[in-house]
Amino acid sequence: MTSNTKEEKSSVHYKFFVSGRWRNRDNVLDLTQKIREKDYKVYCFLETSNSVKGNNDDPEQDMQLFEKLDWRNDPYVKEVFQNDMNGEKSSDAFIMLLPAGKSCHIEAGVAYGLGKKCILIGEQKEAESLYLIFKESYNSVEEFLKTI
């Protein structure tokens, strides 16, 4: 797994910013690796040194610990935020892998506001008007990978 350090983020340009749900981390990491195998630079929030704390095999336990932090005042949470925003600003395109959590949806709005190309991967079963920010939509990772 490639780690994104602060130094890398300030000077590296990424083709894709991959976002998804922490609890879906295995699939997010798998997508990230498959994109890299096609020789693209990828920012993935799971690989930063300051991502969600925890080394549990169960992502649910890690997330429960993270969600208990004082998000307004905890310097660790602020560092996670800044790290991810820098990665997003340094990327050409934003990928949301479903299922996606609250943070991922906020990041999608940021990407859209920054004029980034927004890509949705996964089946969105019900109508959601704001998903029109996604200029490309794929039902599966495999379907997306065929296009890059």
GROMACS .gro file of C-alpha atoms in nm:
model
  148
    1MET     CA    1   0.000   0.000   0.000
    2THR     CA    2   0.133   0.341  -0.097
    3SER     CA    3   0.121   0.602   0.175
    4ASN     CA    4   0.048   0.967   0.102
    5THR     CA    5   0.267   1.188   0.318
    6LYS     CA    6   0.219   1.562   0.368
    7GLU     CA    7   0.517   1.631   0.143
    8GLU     CA    8   0.376   1.416  -0.137
    9LYS     CA    9   0.036   1.581  -0.121
   10SER     CA   10   0.170   1.932  -0.156
   11SER     CA   11   0.366   1.851  -0.471
   12VAL     CA   12   0.184   1.556  -0.629
   13HIS     CA   13  -0.090   1.584  -0.886
   14TYR     CA   14  -0.342   1.301  -0.889
   15LYS     CA   15  -0.558   1.181  -1.174
   16PHE     CA   16  -0.822   1.043  -0.937
   17PHE     CA   17  -0.941   1.107  -0.582
   18VAL     CA   18  -1.114   0.788  -0.466
   19SER     CA   19  -1.374   0.824  -0.195
   20GLY     CA   20  -1.608   0.578  -0.034
   21ARG     CA   21  -1.727   0.454   0.297
   22TRP     CA   22  -1.466   0.362   0.562
   23ARG     CA   23  -1.675   0.055   0.638
   24ASN     CA   24  -1.633  -0.041   0.269
   25ARG     CA   25  -1.256   0.004   0.286
   26ASP     CA   26  -1.157  -0.328   0.126
   27ASN     CA   27  -1.347  -0.239  -0.192
   28VAL     CA   28  -1.214   0.118  -0.190
   29LEU     CA   29  -0.855  -0.009  -0.161
   30ASP     CA   30  -0.917  -0.267  -0.433
   31LEU     CA   31  -1.044   0.003  -0.671
   32THR     CA   32  -0.747   0.224  -0.586
   33GLN     CA   33  -0.502  -0.056  -0.663
   34LYS     CA   34  -0.671  -0.145  -0.992
   35ILE     CA   35  -0.654   0.217  -1.109
   36ARG     CA   36  -0.283   0.231  -1.017
   37GLU     CA   37  -0.224  -0.084  -1.218
   38LYS     CA   38  -0.326   0.127  -1.518
   39ASP     CA   39  -0.047   0.373  -1.428
   40TYR     CA   40  -0.258   0.653  -1.283
   41LYS     CA   41  -0.175   0.849  -0.968
   42VAL     CA   42  -0.452   0.807  -0.712
   43TYR     CA   43  -0.528   0.974  -0.381
   44CYS     CA   44  -0.710   0.745  -0.139
   45PHE     CA   45  -0.814   0.869   0.204
   46LEU     CA   46  -0.747   0.524   0.351
   47GLU     CA   47  -0.376   0.543   0.279
   48THR     CA   48  -0.290   0.865   0.457
   49SER     CA   49  -0.091   0.839   0.775
   50ASN     CA   50  -0.366   1.026   0.956
   51SER     CA   51  -0.671   0.841   0.829
   52VAL     CA   52  -0.929   0.703   1.071
   53LYS     CA   53  -0.737   0.569   1.370
   54GLY     CA   54  -0.755   0.203   1.446
   55ASN     CA   55  -0.607  -0.124   1.342
   56ASN     CA   56  -0.908  -0.341   1.405
   57ASP     CA   57  -0.994  -0.606   1.154
   58ASP     CA   58  -1.348  -0.477   1.188
   59PRO     CA   59  -1.389  -0.137   1.019
   60GLU     CA   60  -1.706  -0.085   1.221
   61GLN     CA   61  -1.503  -0.078   1.546
   62ASP     CA   62  -1.256   0.171   1.398
   63MET     CA   63  -1.536   0.397   1.282
   64GLN     CA   64  -1.713   0.386   1.617
   65LEU     CA   65  -1.393   0.506   1.787
   66PHE     CA   66  -1.344   0.784   1.532
   67GLU     CA   67  -1.704   0.902   1.560
   68LYS     CA   68  -1.659   0.959   1.935
   69LEU     CA   69  -1.388   1.222   1.880
   70ASP     CA   70  -1.469   1.591   1.931
   71TRP     CA   71  -1.470   1.678   1.561
   72ARG     CA   72  -1.471   2.053   1.622
   73ASN     CA   73  -1.164   2.064   1.845
   74ASP     CA   74  -0.959   1.749   1.797
   75PRO     CA   75  -0.634   1.836   1.612
   76TYR     CA   76  -0.628   1.487   1.463
   77VAL     CA   77  -0.968   1.537   1.298
   78LYS     CA   78  -0.852   1.875   1.165
   79GLU     CA   79  -0.544   1.710   1.014
   80VAL     CA   80  -0.756   1.441   0.846
   81PHE     CA   81  -0.975   1.716   0.700
   82GLN     CA   82  -0.684   1.922   0.569
   83ASN     CA   83  -0.510   1.618   0.426
   84ASP     CA   84  -0.817   1.507   0.233
   85MET     CA   85  -0.898   1.858   0.108
   86ASN     CA   86  -0.543   1.896  -0.024
   87GLY     CA   87  -0.572   1.560  -0.200
   88GLU     CA   88  -0.904   1.657  -0.353
   89LYS     CA   89  -0.777   1.994  -0.475
   90SER     CA   90  -0.475   1.819  -0.632
   91SER     CA   91  -0.687   1.571  -0.829
   92ASP     CA   92  -0.843   1.594  -1.176
   93ALA     CA   93  -1.142   1.373  -1.102
   94PHE     CA   94  -1.345   1.257  -0.804
   95ILE     CA   95  -1.471   0.898  -0.778
   96MET     CA   96  -1.747   0.801  -0.537
   97LEU     CA   97  -1.766   0.426  -0.477
   98LEU     CA   98  -2.101   0.316  -0.340
   99PRO     CA   99  -2.198   0.253  -0.072
  100ALA     CA  100  -2.078   0.591   0.044
  101GLY     CA  101  -2.101   0.768   0.377
  102LYS     CA  102  -2.168   1.125   0.482
  103SER     CA  103  -1.811   1.245   0.436
  104CYS     CA  104  -1.796   1.102   0.087
  105HIS     CA  105  -2.110   1.288  -0.011
  106ILE     CA  106  -1.969   1.613   0.125
  107GLU     CA  107  -1.646   1.549  -0.069
  108ALA     CA  108  -1.855   1.499  -0.383
  109GLY     CA  109  -2.008   1.843  -0.333
  110VAL     CA  110  -1.663   1.994  -0.282
  111ALA     CA  111  -1.537   1.826  -0.600
  112TYR     CA  112  -1.833   1.956  -0.797
  113GLY     CA  113  -1.778   2.305  -0.657
  114LEU     CA  114  -1.412   2.289  -0.757
  115GLY     CA  115  -1.511   2.195  -1.112
  116LYS     CA  116  -1.374   1.841  -1.088
  117LYS     CA  117  -1.507   1.564  -1.308
  118CYS     CA  118  -1.734   1.355  -1.083
  119ILE     CA  119  -1.767   0.980  -1.138
  120LEU     CA  120  -2.011   0.746  -0.962
  121ILE     CA  121  -1.942   0.373  -0.931
  122GLY     CA  122  -2.211   0.143  -0.797
  123GLU     CA  123  -2.582   0.101  -0.833
  124GLN     CA  124  -2.792   0.394  -0.716
  125LYS     CA  125  -3.135   0.237  -0.681
  126GLU     CA  126  -3.355   0.533  -0.594
  127ALA     CA  127  -3.385   0.872  -0.759
  128GLU     CA  128  -3.158   1.139  -0.615
  129SER     CA  129  -3.152   1.470  -0.801
  130LEU     CA  130  -2.816   1.582  -0.664
  131TYR     CA  131  -2.649   1.275  -0.812
  132LEU     CA  132  -2.675   1.467  -1.139
  133ILE     CA  133  -2.337   1.616  -1.043
  134PHE     CA  134  -2.189   1.288  -1.165
  135LYS     CA  135  -2.105   1.319  -1.533
  136GLU     CA  136  -2.019   0.950  -1.553
  137SER     CA  137  -2.190   0.659  -1.381
  138TYR     CA  138  -2.094   0.292  -1.381
  139ASN     CA  139  -2.270  -0.002  -1.220
  140SER     CA  140  -1.943  -0.177  -1.134
  141VAL     CA  141  -1.572  -0.121  -1.086
  142GLU     CA  142  -1.502  -0.348  -1.382
  143GLU     CA  143  -1.726  -0.140  -1.608
  144PHE     CA  144  -1.542   0.178  -1.503
  145LEU     CA  145  -1.195   0.025  -1.544
  146LYS     CA  146  -1.269  -0.059  -1.908
  147THR     CA  147  -1.299   0.314  -1.980
  148ILE     CA  148  -0.960   0.428  -1.850
   0.00000   0.00000   0.00000
